[in-house]
CSV table of C-alpha atoms in Angstrom, one decimal:
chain,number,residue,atom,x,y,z
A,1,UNK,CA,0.0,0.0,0.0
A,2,UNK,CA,0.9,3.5,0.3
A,3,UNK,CA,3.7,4.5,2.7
A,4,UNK,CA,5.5,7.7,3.5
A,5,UNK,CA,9.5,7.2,4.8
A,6,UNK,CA,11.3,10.2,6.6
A,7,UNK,CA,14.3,10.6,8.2
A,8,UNK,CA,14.2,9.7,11.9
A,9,UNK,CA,15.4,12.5,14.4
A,10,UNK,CA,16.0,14.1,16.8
A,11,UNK,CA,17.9,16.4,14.3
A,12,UNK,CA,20.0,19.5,16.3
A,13,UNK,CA,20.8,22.4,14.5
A,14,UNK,CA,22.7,25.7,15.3
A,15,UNK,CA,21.1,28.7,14.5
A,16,UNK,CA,21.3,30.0,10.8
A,17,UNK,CA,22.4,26.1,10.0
A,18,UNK,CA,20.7,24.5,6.3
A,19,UNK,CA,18.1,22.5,6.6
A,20,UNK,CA,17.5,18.8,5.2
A,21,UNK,CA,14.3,16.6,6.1
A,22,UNK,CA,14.4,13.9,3.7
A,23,UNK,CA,10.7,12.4,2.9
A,24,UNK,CA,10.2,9.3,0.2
A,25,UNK,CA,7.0,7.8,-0.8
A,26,UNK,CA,5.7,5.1,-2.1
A,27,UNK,CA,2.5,5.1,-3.8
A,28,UNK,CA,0.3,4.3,-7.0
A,29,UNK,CA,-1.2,6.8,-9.1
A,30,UNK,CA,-0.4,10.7,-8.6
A,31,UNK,CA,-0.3,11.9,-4.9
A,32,UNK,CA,-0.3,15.2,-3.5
A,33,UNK,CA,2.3,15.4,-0.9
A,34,UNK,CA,2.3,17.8,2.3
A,35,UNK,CA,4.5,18.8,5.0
A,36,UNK,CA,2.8,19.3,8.2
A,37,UNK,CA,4.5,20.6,11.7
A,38,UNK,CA,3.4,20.4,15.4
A,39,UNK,CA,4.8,23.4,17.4
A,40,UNK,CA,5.7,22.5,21.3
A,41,UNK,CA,2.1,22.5,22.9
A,42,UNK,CA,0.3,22.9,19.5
A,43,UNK,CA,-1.7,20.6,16.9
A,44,UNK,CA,-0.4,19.8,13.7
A,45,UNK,CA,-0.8,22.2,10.9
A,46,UNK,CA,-0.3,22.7,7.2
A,47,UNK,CA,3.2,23.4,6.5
A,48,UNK,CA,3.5,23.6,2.3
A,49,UNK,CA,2.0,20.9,0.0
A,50,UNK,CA,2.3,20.5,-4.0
A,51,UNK,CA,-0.1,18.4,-6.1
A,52,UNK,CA,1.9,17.4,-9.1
A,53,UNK,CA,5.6,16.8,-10.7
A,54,UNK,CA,8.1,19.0,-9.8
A,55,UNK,CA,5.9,21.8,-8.3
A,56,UNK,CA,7.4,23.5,-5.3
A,57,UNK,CA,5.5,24.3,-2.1
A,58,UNK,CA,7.1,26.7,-0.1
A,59,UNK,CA,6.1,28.7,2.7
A,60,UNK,CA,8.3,30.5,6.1
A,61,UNK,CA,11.6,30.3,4.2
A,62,UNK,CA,10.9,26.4,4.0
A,63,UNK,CA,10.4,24.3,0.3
A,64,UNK,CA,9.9,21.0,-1.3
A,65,UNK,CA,10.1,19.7,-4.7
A,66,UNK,CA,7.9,16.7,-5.2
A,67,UNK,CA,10.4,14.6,-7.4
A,68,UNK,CA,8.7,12.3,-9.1
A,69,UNK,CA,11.5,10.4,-11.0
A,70,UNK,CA,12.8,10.0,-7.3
A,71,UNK,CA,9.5,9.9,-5.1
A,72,UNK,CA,11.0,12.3,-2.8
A,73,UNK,CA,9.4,15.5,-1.1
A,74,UNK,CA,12.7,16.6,0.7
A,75,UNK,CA,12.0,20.0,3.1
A,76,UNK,CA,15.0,22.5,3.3
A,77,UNK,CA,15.8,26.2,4.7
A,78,UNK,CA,18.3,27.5,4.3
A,79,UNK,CA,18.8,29.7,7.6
A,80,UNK,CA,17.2,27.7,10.4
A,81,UNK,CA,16.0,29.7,13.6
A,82,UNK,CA,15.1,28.6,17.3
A,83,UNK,CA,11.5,29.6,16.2
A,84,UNK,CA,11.7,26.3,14.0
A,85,UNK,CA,12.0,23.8,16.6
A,86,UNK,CA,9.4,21.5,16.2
A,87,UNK,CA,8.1,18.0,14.8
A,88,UNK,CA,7.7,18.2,11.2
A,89,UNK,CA,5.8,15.1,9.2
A,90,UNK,CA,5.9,14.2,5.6
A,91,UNK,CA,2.4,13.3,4.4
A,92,UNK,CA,0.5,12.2,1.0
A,93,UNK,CA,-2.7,11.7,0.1
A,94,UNK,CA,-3.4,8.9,-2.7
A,95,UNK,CA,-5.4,10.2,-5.7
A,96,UNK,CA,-8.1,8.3,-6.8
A,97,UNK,CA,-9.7,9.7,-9.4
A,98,UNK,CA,-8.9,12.9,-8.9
A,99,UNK,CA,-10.7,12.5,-5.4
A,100,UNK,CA,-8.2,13.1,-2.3
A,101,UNK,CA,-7.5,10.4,-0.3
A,102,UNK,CA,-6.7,10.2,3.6
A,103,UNK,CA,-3.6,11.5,4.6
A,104,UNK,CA,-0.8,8.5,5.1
A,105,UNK,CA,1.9,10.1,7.0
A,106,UNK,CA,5.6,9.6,8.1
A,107,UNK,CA,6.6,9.0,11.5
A,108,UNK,CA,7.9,12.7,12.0
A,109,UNK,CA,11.2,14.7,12.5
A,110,UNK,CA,11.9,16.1,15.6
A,111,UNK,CA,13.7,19.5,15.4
A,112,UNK,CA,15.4,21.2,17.6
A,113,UNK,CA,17.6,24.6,16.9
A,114,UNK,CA,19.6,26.1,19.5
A,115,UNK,CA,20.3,29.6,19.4
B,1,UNK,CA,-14.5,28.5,18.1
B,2,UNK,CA,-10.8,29.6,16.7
B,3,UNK,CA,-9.4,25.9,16.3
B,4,UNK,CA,-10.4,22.5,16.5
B,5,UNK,CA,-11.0,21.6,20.0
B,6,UNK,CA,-10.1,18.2,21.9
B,7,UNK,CA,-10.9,17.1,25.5
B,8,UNK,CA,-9.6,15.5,27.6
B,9,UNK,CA,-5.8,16.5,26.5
B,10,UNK,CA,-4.8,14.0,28.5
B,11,UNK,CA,-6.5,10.4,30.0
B,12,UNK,CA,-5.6,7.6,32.1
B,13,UNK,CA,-7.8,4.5,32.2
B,14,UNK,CA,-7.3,0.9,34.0
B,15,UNK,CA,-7.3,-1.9,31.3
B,16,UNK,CA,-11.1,-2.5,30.6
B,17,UNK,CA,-13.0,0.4,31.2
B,18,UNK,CA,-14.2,2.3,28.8
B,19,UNK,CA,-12.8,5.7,27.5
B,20,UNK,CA,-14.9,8.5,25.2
B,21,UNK,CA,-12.9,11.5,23.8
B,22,UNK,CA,-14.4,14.4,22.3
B,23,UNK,CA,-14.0,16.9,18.8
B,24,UNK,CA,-15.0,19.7,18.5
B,25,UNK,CA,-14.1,20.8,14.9
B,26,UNK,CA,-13.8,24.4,13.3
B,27,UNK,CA,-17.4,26.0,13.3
B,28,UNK,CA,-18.4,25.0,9.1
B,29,UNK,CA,-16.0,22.5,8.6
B,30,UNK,CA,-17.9,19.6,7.0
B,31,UNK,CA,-15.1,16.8,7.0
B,32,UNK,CA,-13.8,15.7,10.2
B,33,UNK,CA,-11.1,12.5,11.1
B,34,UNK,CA,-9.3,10.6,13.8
B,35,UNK,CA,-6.4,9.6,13.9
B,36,UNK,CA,-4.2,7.8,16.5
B,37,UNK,CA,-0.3,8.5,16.6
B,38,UNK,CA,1.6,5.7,19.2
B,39,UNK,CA,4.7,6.2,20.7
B,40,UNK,CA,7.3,6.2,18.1
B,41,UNK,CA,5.2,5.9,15.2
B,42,UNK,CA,2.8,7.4,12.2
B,43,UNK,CA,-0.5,8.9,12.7
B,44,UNK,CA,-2.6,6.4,11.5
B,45,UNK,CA,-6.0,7.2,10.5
B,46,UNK,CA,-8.8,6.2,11.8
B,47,UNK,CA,-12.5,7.4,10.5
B,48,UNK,CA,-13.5,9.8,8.4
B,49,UNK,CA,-16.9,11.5,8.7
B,50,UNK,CA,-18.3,13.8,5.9
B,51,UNK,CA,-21.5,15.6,7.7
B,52,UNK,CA,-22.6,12.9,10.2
B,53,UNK,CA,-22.0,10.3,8.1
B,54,UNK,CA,-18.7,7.8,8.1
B,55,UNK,CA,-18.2,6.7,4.2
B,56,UNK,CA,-14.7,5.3,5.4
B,57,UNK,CA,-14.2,3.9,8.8
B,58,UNK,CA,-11.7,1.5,7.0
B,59,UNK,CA,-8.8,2.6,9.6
B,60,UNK,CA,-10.5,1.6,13.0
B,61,UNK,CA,-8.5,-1.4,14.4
B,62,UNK,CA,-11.4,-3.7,16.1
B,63,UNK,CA,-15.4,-3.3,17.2
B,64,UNK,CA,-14.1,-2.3,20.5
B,65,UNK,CA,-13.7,1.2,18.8
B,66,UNK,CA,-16.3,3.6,17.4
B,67,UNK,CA,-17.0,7.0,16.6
B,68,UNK,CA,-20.2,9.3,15.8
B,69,UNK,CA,-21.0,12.9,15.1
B,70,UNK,CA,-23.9,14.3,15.8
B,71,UNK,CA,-25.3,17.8,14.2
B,72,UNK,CA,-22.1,18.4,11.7
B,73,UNK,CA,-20.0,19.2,14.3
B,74,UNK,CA,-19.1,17.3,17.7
B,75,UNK,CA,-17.9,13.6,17.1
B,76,UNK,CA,-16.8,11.5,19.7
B,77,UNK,CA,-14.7,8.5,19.5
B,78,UNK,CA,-15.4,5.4,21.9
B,79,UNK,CA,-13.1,3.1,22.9
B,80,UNK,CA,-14.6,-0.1,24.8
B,81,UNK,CA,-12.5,-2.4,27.1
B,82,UNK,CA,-9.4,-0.5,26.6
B,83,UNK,CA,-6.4,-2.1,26.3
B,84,UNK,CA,-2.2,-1.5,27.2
B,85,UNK,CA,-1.7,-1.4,23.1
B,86,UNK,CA,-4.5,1.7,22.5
B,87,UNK,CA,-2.2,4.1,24.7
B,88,UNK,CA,-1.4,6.8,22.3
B,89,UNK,CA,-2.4,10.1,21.1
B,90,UNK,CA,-5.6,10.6,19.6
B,91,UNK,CA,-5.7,13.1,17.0
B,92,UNK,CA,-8.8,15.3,15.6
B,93,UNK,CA,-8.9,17.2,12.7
B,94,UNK,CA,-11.5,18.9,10.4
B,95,UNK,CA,-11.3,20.8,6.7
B,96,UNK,CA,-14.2,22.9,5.2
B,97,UNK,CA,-14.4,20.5,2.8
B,98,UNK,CA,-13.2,17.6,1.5
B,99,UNK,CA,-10.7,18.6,-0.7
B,100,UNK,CA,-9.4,21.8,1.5
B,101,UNK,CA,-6.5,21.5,4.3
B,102,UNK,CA,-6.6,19.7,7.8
B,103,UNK,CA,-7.0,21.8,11.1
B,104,UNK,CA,-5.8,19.5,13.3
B,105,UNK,CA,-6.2,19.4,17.5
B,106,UNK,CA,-3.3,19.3,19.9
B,107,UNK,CA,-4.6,15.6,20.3
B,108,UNK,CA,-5.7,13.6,23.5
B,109,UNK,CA,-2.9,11.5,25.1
B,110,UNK,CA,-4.4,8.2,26.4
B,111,UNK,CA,-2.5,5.7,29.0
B,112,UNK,CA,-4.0,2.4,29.4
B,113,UNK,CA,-2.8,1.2,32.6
């Protein structure tokens, strides 16, 4: 079935550090993949997302390029700051039909920055 | 309200008894889900619920669990004769529609003693 892989954490980071997450998928047909995050004390939310081939989602200084040829939806920045510190998860949702499936998500990346 | 609203945030339970935890999705927001992360893991989903209806309930491990929503907007999600292996947090979320993004809860962390 459809799966999501990601990079386990913790990751630490100094501040201003690049950022890597990798994220692969497996799945059938043509997904839309999403990065969510979870904030300390908060619920998940939508980080970026992109619905086809080599569109990038981007959004707070963080992208992904869904890479088809590669099934990867890899999240960088490029300046990391404390504010980031959080647990980010890799997500897709199987198309059938056009119609979005549920969301099948990684296990998530914990990420911590220090100043 | 502002967000999508879970209670308890936190439970503890003795093997057996039965638990009940409660949505309360964004205000409008006609698709609503659970799902369950455990320790370590995924979220794993759970139910889906489109109005008050479930048309995929596919991801609910046994009959000891069950959801329903009432009035398009509070669901609860019932877990009967809890067992050590249902610990984890349970996760809410709701999107205007189908197709649009999640809001999700900050989840209800359950411990099955």
């Amino acid at each position: 079935g459809d799966s999501v892989t990601q990079m386990e954490g913790p990751v630490t980071l100094s501040e201003e550090a690049f950022l890597t997450i990798n994220c692969t998928y497996t799945a059938t047909g043509y997904p839309s993949l999403f990065w969510y995050v979870q904030y300390p004390g908060e619920g998940l939310q939508l980080l970026l997302k992109a619905t086809k081939a080599d569109d990038k989602g981007s959004n707070k200084g963080f992208e992904a390029t869904y890479r088809k040829e590669t099934t990867s939806f890899h999240l960088e920045k490029g300046s990391v700051q404390v504010s980031d510190s959080a647990v980010y998860f890799c997500a897709l949702s199987p198309n059938y039909g056009g119609s979005q499936g549920n969301l099948i998500f990684g296990k998530g990346t914990k990420l911590s920055v220090k100043p | 309200g502002a967000g999508v609203s879970q209670s308890p945030s936190n439970k503890v339970t003795e093997k057996g008894k039965d638990v009940e935890l409660r949505c309360d999705p964004i205000s409008g927001h006609t698709a609503l889900y659970w799902y369950r992360q455990r320790l370590g893991q995924g979220l794993e989903f759970l139910i889906y619920f489109q109005g008050n209806s479930a048309p995929d309930k596919s991801g609910l491990p046994s009959d000891r669990f069950s959801a329903e929503r009432t009035g398009e907007s509070v669901s609860t999600l019932t877990i009967q004769r809890t067992q050590q292996e249902d610990s984890a947090v349970y996760l809410c979320a709701s999107s205007l529609t189908r197709e649009e993004k999640l809001f999700f809860g900050s989840g209800t962390q359950l411990s099955v003693l």
